Coordinates of C-alpha atoms in Angstrom, one line a residue:
M1 CA -196.3 -11.1 -152.0
H2 CA -195.1 -11.7 -155.5
S3 CA -197.6 -12.3 -158.2
F4 CA -197.4 -15.3 -160.6
T5 CA -198.7 -15.4 -164.1
R6 CA -198.8 -18.6 -166.2
I7 CA -197.0 -18.5 -169.5
A8 CA -198.8 -19.9 -172.4
G9 CA -196.7 -22.1 -174.7
E10 CA -196.4 -25.4 -176.4
G11 CA -195.3 -28.5 -174.5
C12 CA -194.1 -28.8 -170.9
P13 CA -191.7 -26.3 -169.4
R14 CA -188.5 -27.3 -167.7
V15 CA -186.6 -24.6 -165.7
R16 CA -182.9 -24.0 -165.1
L17 CA -181.8 -21.2 -162.9
L18 CA -178.6 -19.6 -164.1
K19 CA -176.5 -16.5 -163.5
A20 CA -176.8 -14.1 -166.3
S21 CA -173.1 -14.2 -166.9
S22 CA -172.9 -18.0 -167.0
F23 CA -175.9 -18.7 -169.3
E24 CA -174.0 -18.6 -172.5
R25 CA -171.2 -20.7 -171.1
Q26 CA -173.5 -23.5 -169.9
R27 CA -176.6 -24.0 -172.0
P28 CA -179.4 -25.9 -170.4
R29 CA -180.4 -29.1 -172.2
C30 CA -184.0 -30.0 -173.0
L31 CA -185.4 -32.5 -170.6
T32 CA -187.0 -35.6 -172.0
G33 CA -189.8 -37.8 -170.9
A34 CA -192.2 -35.0 -169.7
A35 CA -195.9 -35.3 -170.2
V36 CA -197.5 -32.5 -172.1
E37 CA -199.8 -31.1 -169.4
S38 CA -200.4 -27.9 -167.6
R39 CA -198.2 -28.9 -164.7
P40 CA -194.8 -30.5 -165.6
T41 CA -193.9 -33.9 -164.3
V42 CA -190.9 -33.5 -162.1
N43 CA -187.7 -35.4 -162.7
P44 CA -185.5 -34.8 -159.7
T45 CA -182.3 -36.0 -161.4
S46 CA -182.6 -33.3 -164.0
V47 CA -182.6 -30.3 -161.6
D48 CA -179.4 -28.3 -161.9
C49 CA -177.0 -27.4 -159.1
Q50 CA -177.1 -24.0 -157.3
R51 CA -175.4 -21.0 -158.8
R52 CA -173.5 -18.6 -156.5
E53 CA -173.5 -14.8 -156.6
E54 CA -170.6 -13.2 -154.8
F55 CA -170.3 -9.4 -154.3
G56 CA -166.7 -8.0 -154.3
F57 CA -165.1 -6.0 -151.6
D58 CA -165.4 -2.8 -153.7
T59 CA -169.2 -3.3 -154.2
F60 CA -170.3 -1.1 -151.4
R61 CA -169.4 2.2 -149.8
G62 CA -170.6 3.3 -146.4
T63 CA -172.4 1.2 -144.0
L64 CA -174.4 -1.9 -145.1
G65 CA -177.8 -2.1 -143.6
S66 CA -178.8 1.5 -144.3
R67 CA -181.3 1.4 -147.2
S68 CA -179.9 4.6 -148.7
R69 CA -176.5 3.1 -148.8
R70 CA -177.5 -0.2 -150.6
R71 CA -176.4 -0.7 -154.1
R72 CA -177.7 -2.8 -156.9
L73 CA -174.9 -3.8 -159.3
D74 CA -175.4 -4.4 -163.0
G75 CA -175.5 -8.1 -163.7
R76 CA -176.4 -9.0 -160.1
K77 CA -179.7 -10.4 -161.3
I78 CA -181.2 -13.8 -161.3
V79 CA -182.2 -15.0 -164.8
V80 CA -184.7 -17.8 -165.2
R81 CA -184.8 -19.7 -168.5
A82 CA -187.6 -22.1 -169.3
V83 CA -186.8 -24.9 -171.6
W84 CA -190.0 -26.3 -173.1
S85 CA -190.5 -29.9 -174.3
D86 CA -190.6 -28.7 -177.9
G87 CA -187.1 -27.3 -177.6
K88 CA -188.0 -23.6 -177.2
V89 CA -186.2 -21.5 -174.6
T90 CA -188.0 -18.5 -173.1
D91 CA -187.1 -15.9 -170.4
A92 CA -189.3 -16.7 -167.4
T93 CA -187.6 -14.1 -165.1
P94 CA -190.6 -11.7 -164.9
W95 CA -193.0 -14.6 -163.9
A96 CA -190.8 -16.4 -161.4
L97 CA -191.2 -16.1 -157.7
Y98 CA -188.2 -15.2 -155.5
E99 CA -187.8 -15.8 -151.8
V100 CA -184.8 -14.8 -149.7
R101 CA -184.0 -17.1 -146.8
D102 CA -182.4 -14.4 -144.7
E103 CA -183.6 -10.9 -145.6
Q104 CA -181.1 -9.4 -143.2
I105 CA -178.4 -10.2 -145.6
A106 CA -180.0 -9.6 -149.0
E107 CA -183.2 -8.7 -150.7
V108 CA -184.5 -9.4 -154.2
N109 CA -187.3 -7.7 -156.1
E110 CA -189.9 -9.1 -158.5
S111 CA -187.5 -8.7 -161.5
G112 CA -184.8 -10.7 -159.9
H113 CA -182.4 -7.9 -159.0
I114 CA -180.4 -8.5 -155.8
E115 CA -179.6 -5.9 -153.1
A116 CA -177.2 -6.5 -150.3
V117 CA -178.2 -5.6 -146.8
R118 CA -175.3 -6.7 -144.7
S119 CA -172.3 -9.0 -144.8
G120 CA -173.0 -12.7 -144.8
R121 CA -174.4 -15.5 -146.9
T122 CA -177.9 -16.6 -147.8
A123 CA -179.9 -18.4 -150.4
I124 CA -182.6 -17.2 -152.8
T125 CA -185.3 -19.7 -153.8
V126 CA -186.7 -19.3 -157.3
T127 CA -189.9 -21.0 -158.3
F128 CA -191.5 -21.3 -161.7
M129 CA -194.4 -23.6 -162.6
G130 CA -193.5 -26.2 -160.1
Q131 CA -189.7 -26.1 -160.7
V132 CA -187.5 -24.8 -158.0
N133 CA -183.8 -24.0 -157.5
A134 CA -181.6 -21.7 -155.4
V135 CA -179.0 -19.1 -155.9
T136 CA -176.5 -18.5 -153.1
V137 CA -175.6 -14.9 -152.4
T138 CA -172.5 -14.0 -150.5
V139 CA -171.8 -10.4 -149.3
P140 CA -168.2 -10.2 -147.9
F141 CA -167.3 -8.1 -144.9
Q142 CA -166.3 -4.7 -146.0
T143 CA -162.7 -4.7 -145.0
Q144 CA -160.2 -7.5 -144.9
A145 CA -159.7 -8.6 -141.3
V146 CA -156.2 -8.8 -139.9
A147 CA -155.4 -12.5 -140.3
E148 CA -154.3 -14.6 -137.4
K149 CA -151.6 -17.2 -138.0
F150 CA -153.7 -20.2 -139.0
E151 CA -152.1 -23.5 -140.0
T152 CA -154.1 -25.3 -142.6
R153 CA -153.4 -28.8 -141.3
T154 CA -156.2 -30.8 -143.1
F155 CA -158.4 -30.4 -146.2
I156 CA -161.1 -29.1 -143.8
D157 CA -158.8 -26.2 -142.8
R158 CA -157.9 -25.4 -146.4
L159 CA -161.5 -25.3 -147.6
V160 CA -162.7 -23.3 -144.6
A161 CA -159.8 -20.9 -144.8
A162 CA -160.5 -20.3 -148.5
E163 CA -164.0 -19.1 -147.6
W164 CA -162.5 -16.8 -145.0
K165 CA -160.4 -15.2 -147.7
K166 CA -163.4 -14.7 -149.9
V167 CA -165.5 -13.0 -147.3
G168 CA -162.8 -11.0 -145.5
L169 CA -162.7 -12.8 -142.2
S170 CA -160.0 -14.3 -140.1
P171 CA -160.2 -16.9 -137.3
T172 CA -159.7 -16.6 -133.6
A173 CA -156.7 -18.1 -132.0
Q174 CA -156.4 -21.8 -131.2
A175 CA -158.2 -22.9 -128.0
D176 CA -155.8 -23.7 -125.1
A177 CA -155.1 -27.3 -124.0
A178 CA -157.7 -27.4 -121.1
T179 CA -160.5 -26.0 -123.3
F180 CA -159.7 -28.5 -126.1
L181 CA -159.7 -31.4 -123.7
R182 CA -163.1 -30.5 -122.1
R183 CA -164.6 -29.8 -125.6
A184 CA -163.3 -33.1 -127.1
L185 CA -164.5 -35.1 -124.1
I186 CA -168.0 -33.7 -124.2
D187 CA -168.3 -34.0 -128.0
I188 CA -166.8 -37.5 -128.3
T189 CA -167.9 -39.2 -125.1
G190 CA -170.6 -36.9 -123.6
S191 CA -168.6 -36.7 -120.4
M192 CA -166.4 -34.2 -118.5
P193 CA -162.7 -34.6 -117.9
T194 CA -161.6 -35.6 -114.4
T195 CA -159.3 -33.3 -112.4
E196 CA -156.5 -35.8 -112.7
A197 CA -156.9 -36.1 -116.4
I198 CA -156.7 -32.3 -116.8
R199 CA -153.6 -32.0 -114.8
S200 CA -151.9 -34.8 -116.7
F201 CA -152.9 -33.3 -120.0
L202 CA -151.6 -29.8 -119.1
K203 CA -148.3 -31.3 -118.0
S204 CA -147.7 -33.2 -121.2
T205 CA -144.9 -32.0 -123.5
D206 CA -145.9 -34.4 -126.3
T207 CA -146.5 -32.3 -129.5
N208 CA -149.0 -35.0 -130.6
T209 CA -150.9 -35.0 -127.4
R210 CA -154.2 -33.8 -128.8
D211 CA -154.3 -36.4 -131.6
K212 CA -153.6 -39.1 -129.0
A213 CA -156.3 -37.8 -126.8
I214 CA -158.8 -38.1 -129.6
D215 CA -157.8 -41.6 -130.4
S216 CA -158.1 -42.6 -126.7
L217 CA -161.5 -41.0 -126.3
L218 CA -162.9 -43.0 -129.3
E219 CA -162.1 -46.2 -127.4
R220 CA -163.8 -45.3 -124.1
P221 CA -167.1 -46.9 -123.1
E222 CA -168.6 -43.5 -122.7
Y223 CA -168.2 -43.1 -126.5
V224 CA -170.6 -46.0 -126.9
D225 CA -173.1 -44.3 -124.5
C226 CA -172.9 -40.9 -126.3
W227 CA -173.3 -42.1 -129.9
S228 CA -175.8 -44.8 -129.1
T229 CA -178.0 -42.1 -127.6
K230 CA -177.7 -40.0 -130.7
W231 CA -178.8 -42.9 -132.9
V232 CA -181.6 -44.3 -130.6
D233 CA -183.0 -40.8 -130.5
L234 CA -183.2 -40.7 -134.3
L235 CA -184.5 -44.3 -134.6
R236 CA -187.0 -43.7 -131.8
V237 CA -186.2 -46.6 -129.6
H238 CA -189.1 -46.5 -127.2
R239 CA -191.4 -48.9 -125.3
R240 CA -194.5 -47.2 -126.7
Y241 CA -193.7 -48.7 -130.1
L242 CA -191.8 -51.9 -129.2
G243 CA -192.8 -53.0 -125.7
D244 CA -190.1 -53.8 -123.1
K245 CA -188.4 -56.7 -124.8
G246 CA -188.5 -55.1 -128.3
M247 CA -187.1 -51.8 -126.9
W248 CA -184.2 -53.7 -125.3
S249 CA -183.6 -55.6 -128.5
F250 CA -183.4 -52.5 -130.7
W251 CA -181.3 -50.6 -128.0
G252 CA -178.9 -53.5 -127.9
W253 CA -178.6 -53.7 -131.6
V254 CA -177.7 -50.0 -131.9
R255 CA -175.2 -50.2 -129.0
N256 CA -173.5 -53.2 -130.6
A257 CA -173.2 -51.4 -133.9
V258 CA -171.6 -48.3 -132.2
R259 CA -169.3 -50.5 -130.1
E260 CA -168.1 -52.4 -133.1
N261 CA -167.7 -49.2 -135.2
R262 CA -169.9 -50.9 -137.8
P263 CA -169.8 -48.9 -141.0
I264 CA -172.8 -46.7 -141.4
D265 CA -173.6 -48.2 -144.9
Q266 CA -173.9 -51.6 -143.3
M267 CA -176.1 -50.3 -140.5
A268 CA -178.4 -48.7 -143.1
Q269 CA -178.5 -51.9 -145.1
Q270 CA -179.3 -54.0 -142.1
L271 CA -182.1 -51.7 -141.0
I272 CA -183.8 -51.7 -144.4
T273 CA -183.4 -55.4 -145.2
S274 CA -184.0 -56.7 -141.7
K275 CA -186.2 -59.7 -141.2
G276 CA -187.0 -62.4 -138.6
S277 CA -187.9 -62.1 -135.0
L278 CA -187.9 -58.7 -133.2
F279 CA -186.3 -60.3 -130.2
A280 CA -183.6 -62.1 -132.2
N281 CA -182.8 -59.3 -134.6
G282 CA -183.2 -55.9 -133.1
A283 CA -182.9 -54.2 -136.5
T284 CA -186.4 -55.4 -137.4
A285 CA -187.7 -52.9 -134.8
F286 CA -187.3 -50.4 -137.7
Y287 CA -190.6 -51.8 -139.1
Y288 CA -192.4 -51.7 -135.7
V289 CA -191.7 -48.0 -134.9
D290 CA -193.3 -47.1 -138.3
K291 CA -195.8 -49.6 -139.6
R292 CA -197.3 -48.0 -142.7
P293 CA -195.3 -48.0 -145.9
E294 CA -195.8 -44.2 -146.2
E295 CA -194.3 -43.7 -142.7
L296 CA -191.4 -45.9 -143.5
A297 CA -190.7 -44.0 -146.6
E298 CA -190.7 -40.7 -144.7
T299 CA -188.4 -42.0 -142.0
T300 CA -186.0 -43.7 -144.4
S301 CA -185.7 -40.6 -146.5
Q302 CA -185.2 -38.2 -143.5
V303 CA -182.9 -40.3 -141.3
L304 CA -180.7 -41.9 -144.0
L305 CA -180.8 -39.3 -146.8
G306 CA -181.6 -36.1 -145.0
I307 CA -184.6 -35.5 -147.3
R308 CA -188.0 -34.4 -145.9
L309 CA -190.7 -36.0 -148.0
Q310 CA -193.7 -35.3 -145.9
C311 CA -195.1 -32.5 -148.1
A312 CA -195.1 -34.7 -151.2
R313 CA -197.6 -37.1 -149.5
C314 CA -200.5 -34.9 -150.5
H315 CA -199.0 -32.5 -153.1
H316 CA -195.9 -31.5 -155.0
H317 CA -193.2 -30.3 -152.6
P318 CA -193.3 -26.5 -152.7
Y319 CA -189.6 -26.1 -152.2
E320 CA -188.3 -29.2 -153.9
V321 CA -188.6 -31.3 -157.0
W322 CA -190.2 -34.2 -155.3
S323 CA -193.8 -35.2 -156.3
Q324 CA -196.4 -37.6 -155.1
E325 CA -195.0 -40.0 -157.6
D326 CA -191.6 -39.9 -155.8
Y327 CA -193.3 -40.2 -152.4
Y328 CA -195.4 -43.3 -153.2
G329 CA -192.7 -44.8 -155.4
L330 CA -190.4 -44.9 -152.3
A331 CA -193.3 -46.2 -150.1
N332 CA -193.8 -49.1 -152.5
F333 CA -190.4 -50.5 -151.5
F334 CA -192.0 -51.3 -148.1
T335 CA -195.3 -52.8 -149.2
R336 CA -194.0 -56.4 -149.9
I337 CA -193.4 -57.4 -146.3
Q338 CA -195.5 -59.3 -143.8
I339 CA -195.5 -59.3 -140.0
K340 CA -197.1 -62.4 -138.5
D341 CA -197.2 -64.2 -135.2
N342 CA -194.7 -67.1 -134.9
G343 CA -194.7 -70.2 -132.7
D344 CA -192.8 -68.5 -129.9
G345 CA -195.4 -65.9 -129.4
A346 CA -197.0 -67.3 -126.3
R347 CA -193.7 -68.1 -124.6
Y348 CA -191.9 -64.8 -125.2
G349 CA -194.8 -62.4 -124.9
G350 CA -196.1 -62.1 -128.4
T351 CA -193.0 -61.8 -130.7
K352 CA -193.7 -61.5 -134.4
L353 CA -191.9 -62.6 -137.5
L354 CA -191.1 -60.2 -140.3
R355 CA -190.5 -61.6 -143.8
P356 CA -190.5 -60.4 -147.4
V357 CA -193.3 -61.6 -149.6
P358 CA -193.7 -61.5 -153.4
N359 CA -197.2 -59.9 -153.4
I360 CA -198.5 -56.9 -151.6
P361 CA -200.6 -57.9 -148.5
K362 CA -204.0 -56.2 -148.4
E363 CA -203.2 -54.3 -145.3
R364 CA -200.1 -52.7 -146.9
R365 CA -201.6 -51.5 -150.1
L366 CA -201.1 -47.8 -150.7
R367 CA -204.1 -45.5 -151.1
I368 CA -203.2 -44.3 -154.5
R369 CA -204.2 -45.3 -158.0
S370 CA -200.8 -46.4 -159.3
Q371 CA -199.6 -49.5 -157.4
A372 CA -196.9 -50.6 -159.9
L373 CA -194.4 -47.8 -159.5
V374 CA -191.4 -48.7 -157.3
R375 CA -189.0 -45.8 -157.4
A376 CA -186.4 -44.2 -155.1
F377 CA -185.8 -40.6 -156.3
G378 CA -185.6 -41.5 -159.9
H379 CA -184.1 -45.0 -159.4
D380 CA -186.6 -47.5 -160.7
A381 CA -186.9 -51.1 -159.4
D382 CA -188.7 -54.1 -160.7
P383 CA -190.2 -56.0 -157.8
T384 CA -190.9 -59.1 -160.0
T385 CA -187.2 -59.8 -160.4
S386 CA -186.2 -59.9 -156.7
N387 CA -187.3 -61.9 -153.8
D388 CA -186.9 -58.8 -151.6
V389 CA -187.1 -55.4 -153.4
R390 CA -185.8 -53.8 -150.2
V391 CA -182.3 -55.1 -151.0
E392 CA -182.2 -53.1 -154.1
L393 CA -183.3 -50.0 -152.2
A394 CA -180.6 -50.6 -149.5
Q395 CA -177.9 -51.0 -152.2
W396 CA -179.0 -47.8 -154.0
I397 CA -179.1 -45.7 -150.8
T398 CA -175.6 -46.8 -149.7
K399 CA -174.0 -46.7 -153.1
S400 CA -170.9 -44.6 -153.2
D401 CA -172.3 -42.2 -155.8
N402 CA -175.6 -41.7 -154.0
P403 CA -175.9 -37.9 -153.8
W404 CA -177.4 -37.8 -150.4
F405 CA -176.5 -40.7 -148.1
A406 CA -172.8 -39.8 -147.3
R407 CA -173.6 -36.1 -147.3
N408 CA -176.4 -36.6 -144.8
V409 CA -174.2 -38.5 -142.4
V410 CA -171.2 -36.2 -142.5
N411 CA -173.5 -33.1 -142.2
R412 CA -175.0 -34.6 -139.0
Y413 CA -171.7 -35.4 -137.5
W414 CA -170.2 -32.0 -138.5
A415 CA -173.2 -30.2 -136.8
H416 CA -172.6 -32.2 -133.6
F417 CA -169.0 -31.1 -133.4
M418 CA -169.2 -27.6 -134.9
G419 CA -172.5 -26.4 -133.5
R420 CA -174.2 -26.0 -136.8
G421 CA -174.4 -28.0 -140.0
L422 CA -173.0 -27.2 -143.4
V423 CA -176.7 -27.6 -144.2
E424 CA -179.3 -26.3 -141.7
P425 CA -181.5 -27.9 -140.7
V426 CA -179.3 -31.0 -140.8
D427 CA -182.1 -33.3 -142.1
D428 CA -183.2 -30.9 -144.9
L429 CA -180.9 -31.5 -147.8
R430 CA -182.5 -29.9 -150.9
A431 CA -181.6 -27.8 -153.9
T432 CA -183.3 -24.8 -152.3
N433 CA -181.4 -25.2 -149.0
P434 CA -177.8 -25.2 -150.3
A435 CA -174.8 -25.9 -148.1
S436 CA -172.9 -22.9 -146.7
H437 CA -169.7 -24.6 -147.8
P438 CA -170.6 -27.0 -150.7
E439 CA -167.0 -27.9 -151.5
L440 CA -166.3 -28.9 -147.9
L441 CA -169.5 -31.0 -147.7
T442 CA -168.5 -32.8 -150.9
A443 CA -164.9 -33.3 -149.7
L444 CA -166.1 -34.7 -146.3
A445 CA -168.5 -37.0 -148.0
D446 CA -165.9 -38.3 -150.5
D447 CA -163.4 -38.9 -147.7
F448 CA -166.1 -40.7 -145.7
V449 CA -166.9 -43.0 -148.6
K450 CA -163.2 -43.7 -149.2
S451 CA -162.8 -44.7 -145.5
G452 CA -165.4 -47.4 -145.9
Y453 CA -168.1 -45.3 -144.1
D454 CA -165.9 -45.4 -141.0
V455 CA -167.5 -43.1 -138.3
K456 CA -164.4 -43.0 -136.1
H457 CA -162.4 -41.9 -139.1
L458 CA -164.8 -39.1 -139.8
I459 CA -164.7 -38.0 -136.1
R460 CA -160.9 -38.0 -136.2
Q461 CA -160.9 -35.8 -139.4
I462 CA -163.1 -33.2 -137.8
C463 CA -161.5 -33.1 -134.3
R464 CA -157.9 -33.1 -135.6
S465 CA -158.6 -30.1 -137.8
N466 CA -157.5 -26.7 -136.5
T467 CA -160.9 -25.4 -137.5
Y468 CA -162.5 -27.5 -134.7
Q469 CA -159.8 -26.5 -132.3
L470 CA -160.4 -22.7 -132.6
D471 CA -161.3 -20.7 -129.5
A472 CA -164.9 -19.8 -128.8
E473 CA -164.2 -16.1 -128.3
V474 CA -165.5 -13.9 -131.1
A475 CA -165.3 -10.2 -131.7
P476 CA -168.6 -8.2 -132.0
K477 CA -170.2 -8.3 -135.5
H478 CA -167.6 -10.8 -136.6
D479 CA -169.3 -13.9 -137.9
V480 CA -171.5 -13.9 -134.9
D481 CA -173.8 -16.7 -136.0
G482 CA -170.8 -18.9 -136.8
M483 CA -171.7 -19.7 -140.4
F484 CA -168.1 -19.3 -141.5
Y485 CA -166.6 -21.2 -138.6
T486 CA -164.1 -18.5 -137.6
H487 CA -164.6 -19.5 -134.0
H488 CA -166.1 -22.3 -132.0
K489 CA -169.8 -22.0 -131.0
F490 CA -171.1 -21.9 -127.5
R491 CA -173.6 -24.7 -127.1
R492 CA -175.7 -25.7 -124.1
L493 CA -175.0 -29.2 -123.0
P494 CA -177.6 -31.8 -124.0
A495 CA -179.9 -32.8 -121.2
A496 CA -178.3 -36.2 -120.4
V497 CA -174.8 -34.8 -120.7
L498 CA -175.6 -32.0 -118.4
L499 CA -177.1 -34.2 -115.7
D500 CA -174.1 -36.6 -115.9
A501 CA -171.8 -33.5 -115.7
V502 CA -173.6 -32.2 -112.5
N503 CA -173.2 -35.6 -110.9
Q504 CA -169.6 -35.9 -111.9
A505 CA -168.8 -32.4 -110.6
C506 CA -170.6 -33.1 -107.3
E507 CA -169.4 -36.7 -107.0
T508 CA -173.0 -37.9 -106.6
K509 CA -175.1 -40.6 -108.2
E510 CA -178.4 -40.4 -109.9
E511 CA -181.3 -42.7 -108.9
F512 CA -183.5 -43.7 -111.9
D513 CA -186.5 -45.9 -111.4
G514 CA -185.7 -49.5 -112.0
R515 CA -182.0 -48.9 -112.8
P516 CA -178.8 -49.3 -110.7
T517 CA -177.7 -46.3 -108.8
D518 CA -174.6 -45.8 -110.8
T519 CA -176.5 -45.5 -114.1
R520 CA -175.5 -42.6 -116.2
A521 CA -178.2 -40.5 -117.9
Q522 CA -176.7 -41.2 -121.3
S523 CA -177.1 -44.9 -120.9
L524 CA -180.8 -44.9 -120.2
P525 CA -182.6 -47.0 -122.9
D526 CA -185.6 -44.8 -123.5
P527 CA -187.4 -41.6 -122.2
Q528 CA -190.1 -43.6 -120.4
I529 CA -187.8 -43.5 -117.3
P530 CA -189.0 -40.4 -115.5
S531 CA -186.6 -37.5 -114.7
Y532 CA -187.7 -33.9 -114.2
F533 CA -184.2 -32.7 -114.9
L534 CA -184.0 -34.5 -118.3
T535 CA -187.5 -33.3 -119.3
T536 CA -186.8 -29.7 -118.3
F537 CA -183.6 -29.7 -120.3
G538 CA -185.1 -31.0 -123.4
R539 CA -184.3 -34.7 -123.8
S540 CA -185.7 -36.3 -126.9
V541 CA -189.2 -37.7 -126.5
R542 CA -188.5 -39.9 -129.6
N543 CA -191.8 -39.1 -131.3
S544 CA -190.2 -37.9 -134.6
P545 CA -187.2 -39.0 -136.8
C546 CA -186.0 -35.4 -136.5
E547 CA -183.2 -33.7 -134.6
C548 CA -185.9 -31.3 -133.4
A549 CA -187.3 -34.1 -131.1
S550 CA -184.7 -32.9 -128.6
S551 CA -183.8 -29.3 -127.6
N552 CA -180.6 -27.8 -126.4
A553 CA -182.0 -24.3 -126.3
P554 CA -181.7 -22.6 -122.9
D555 CA -184.8 -21.2 -121.3
L556 CA -186.0 -19.6 -118.0
T557 CA -187.3 -22.9 -116.5
Q558 CA -183.9 -24.5 -116.9
A559 CA -182.2 -21.4 -115.2
L560 CA -184.7 -21.5 -112.3
H561 CA -184.1 -25.3 -111.8
L562 CA -180.4 -24.8 -111.5
I563 CA -180.8 -21.8 -109.2
N564 CA -183.6 -22.9 -106.9
S565 CA -184.2 -26.6 -107.1
E566 CA -183.6 -28.9 -104.1
E567 CA -182.1 -31.4 -106.5
I568 CA -179.1 -29.2 -107.2
Q569 CA -178.6 -28.0 -103.7
S570 CA -178.7 -31.6 -102.3
K571 CA -176.0 -32.6 -104.8
V572 CA -173.8 -29.7 -103.8
A573 CA -174.2 -30.5 -100.1
A574 CA -174.2 -34.3 -100.3
K575 CA -172.5 -36.0 -97.4
K576 CA -170.5 -38.2 -99.7
G577 CA -170.1 -35.5 -102.3
R578 CA -167.1 -33.5 -103.6
V579 CA -167.6 -30.4 -101.5
T580 CA -167.9 -32.4 -98.3
R581 CA -164.8 -34.4 -99.2
L582 CA -162.7 -31.4 -100.0
T583 CA -163.8 -29.4 -96.9
S584 CA -163.0 -32.4 -94.7
S585 CA -159.5 -32.6 -96.2
K586 CA -156.4 -30.6 -95.3
L587 CA -156.5 -28.6 -98.5
S588 CA -156.3 -24.8 -98.3
T589 CA -159.1 -22.6 -99.6
E590 CA -157.1 -21.8 -102.7
E591 CA -156.5 -25.5 -103.4
I592 CA -160.2 -26.3 -103.0
I593 CA -161.0 -23.5 -105.4
E594 CA -158.6 -24.9 -107.9
E595 CA -160.2 -28.4 -107.6
L596 CA -163.7 -27.0 -108.1
Y597 CA -162.6 -25.1 -111.1
L598 CA -161.1 -28.2 -112.6
A599 CA -164.2 -30.2 -111.8
T600 CA -166.7 -27.8 -113.4
F601 CA -164.9 -25.6 -116.0
G602 CA -162.2 -28.1 -116.8
R603 CA -159.5 -25.6 -116.3
L604 CA -157.4 -23.9 -113.6
P605 CA -158.6 -20.5 -112.3
S606 CA -156.8 -17.3 -113.1
K607 CA -155.1 -15.5 -110.3
A608 CA -157.8 -12.9 -110.3
E609 CA -160.6 -15.5 -110.2
S610 CA -158.8 -17.4 -107.4
R611 CA -158.4 -14.2 -105.4
T612 CA -162.0 -13.1 -105.7
A613 CA -163.4 -16.5 -104.9
S614 CA -161.1 -16.8 -101.9
Q615 CA -162.2 -13.5 -100.5
L616 CA -165.9 -14.4 -100.9
I617 CA -165.5 -17.8 -99.2
T618 CA -163.4 -16.4 -96.3
E619 CA -166.2 -13.9 -95.6
S620 CA -168.8 -16.7 -95.3
E621 CA -169.9 -18.2 -92.0
P622 CA -169.6 -21.1 -91.7
W623 CA -166.6 -21.6 -94.0
Q624 CA -168.1 -24.8 -95.5
L625 CA -171.3 -23.0 -96.5
G626 CA -169.1 -20.6 -98.4
I627 CA -167.6 -23.5 -100.3
E628 CA -171.0 -24.8 -101.1
D629 CA -172.2 -21.4 -102.3
F630 CA -169.1 -21.1 -104.5
M631 CA -169.8 -24.6 -106.0
W632 CA -173.4 -23.6 -106.6
S633 CA -172.3 -20.5 -108.5
L634 CA -170.0 -22.6 -110.7
L635 CA -172.8 -25.0 -111.6
N636 CA -174.9 -22.0 -112.6
S637 CA -172.4 -20.4 -114.9
T638 CA -172.3 -20.5 -118.7
S639 CA -168.8 -21.9 -118.5
F640 CA -170.2 -25.1 -117.0
V641 CA -173.6 -25.4 -118.6
F642 CA -172.2 -24.7 -122.1
N643 CA -169.7 -26.5 -124.3
H644 CA -167.3 -24.0 -125.9

């Protein structure tokens, strides 16, 4: 562990983290308004942006990763300058703490010197007397890769390709038509393509067929199911918080917003400023899921801004500039509301009425000494000048120049389509967790704002890019983690998507308690409805406003369920299922194999695959059992269980 020594000096220190070479070009300005005390008061708006260190191609000789081969270049050093409140500037480098996010890419010693370990990109967090910032370190791949022909069709392609050039990488080839269609359907609608749709798409000679497919998918009812599920997971639509009627009200509000393509800024404003009856206005459920002002502050910050404030509840955030003052300042926006019974309570099962009030009710007072501060990350508000101070918060959050709101939204959508966010985790936007492609994140956010916060526009921009349409194949040791987006990432299908895919492939229907037999897993209102399959495959339990409430990580239990469960076998052999229908038809073995490939993998089999499958099926007794076994093997393959 690094040691830390306090520097004695006059006034209160403010820290800027700068590259040694850039310090003279950009002098840090003295920050004002700081109290003279041992620990500086943090002003988040004054924290500077990250600086980037990039090693050249000629930096290293030999194999990176061997300690004897590593090199430390002159000037590749982090310099920390402390600007004190009396105007003095001192070198704080020897007393700062350094922490590398990924030590497999780079290391840093106590004096701030950086050593490269292997090719890639990581961030180094620097801490000094409560001030934090990050330096991004990029170590290019040692030799320029042979570039594939890549058409930079959109601003996304141009910015991603620029990074490839910097680090010496080239992309894979474009995914074929069948792969693209399956990928786009899963990502946009959460469903698989039908065999008829695949054949039609493959026959099309229209050069604009992919763009037209994207537009068509955005208008399908499954799109509403898919994206409503994403949002109700984040907003925690659940009976445990809302009861039956409240759950349906909130669920319906979210679905209507997605169906109407309601701009995200309007959705955010309606949630924050909601009032009235829970049953009449589903958005008011936002205040029933989280009841305490502190909880509402944490959820608002994490879901709408991508900022995790939880640490600042008790102490200064160790990896950010946020303090308890920021935490409780945001919580104070939610103190001047009241939830009371209304006259319809007895008739409708106890509905309540939410309304703003001028004074803080006793039950909503914060347990801190300062009650007067109403502040959102440096933006102060005066509750005495407004009938509802939440309106000012909603306007500030959704303002076009808010540094977090648009970035948070586009980063979440980018992660959904590309397999990883430009910032990871997606709900942890902070100075010490810089974006892998900051210029791209800014460009996406700016374009999103200009579109009027149009989600469908954002989806079109991502899916129409050639970056999104790259193949998933990747050469060994070639951007394996996908940070530079040189290839598409393999991702296990989400629980509800996978269950719906199994039923579609087998032509079976799921039976959920209390729901019609044709109900899709993605249209379930909350996780209270039991399903061993959905639980096993990590559906969201909606107990946290975090993407981590659900899991798409594969594990042994999931594999065993697909291999051994009666549930899967009964779907494969269902009397009214696909296998029974095909084996009862006049189709040949080869034609049945083709149909099953289309139904599961979304593509036609190669000649070798068809020949091997035909041989195995022909050797089976009885023949239909061979078809069932073949279908079972397809459902257990990564090509089916994963999106790619």
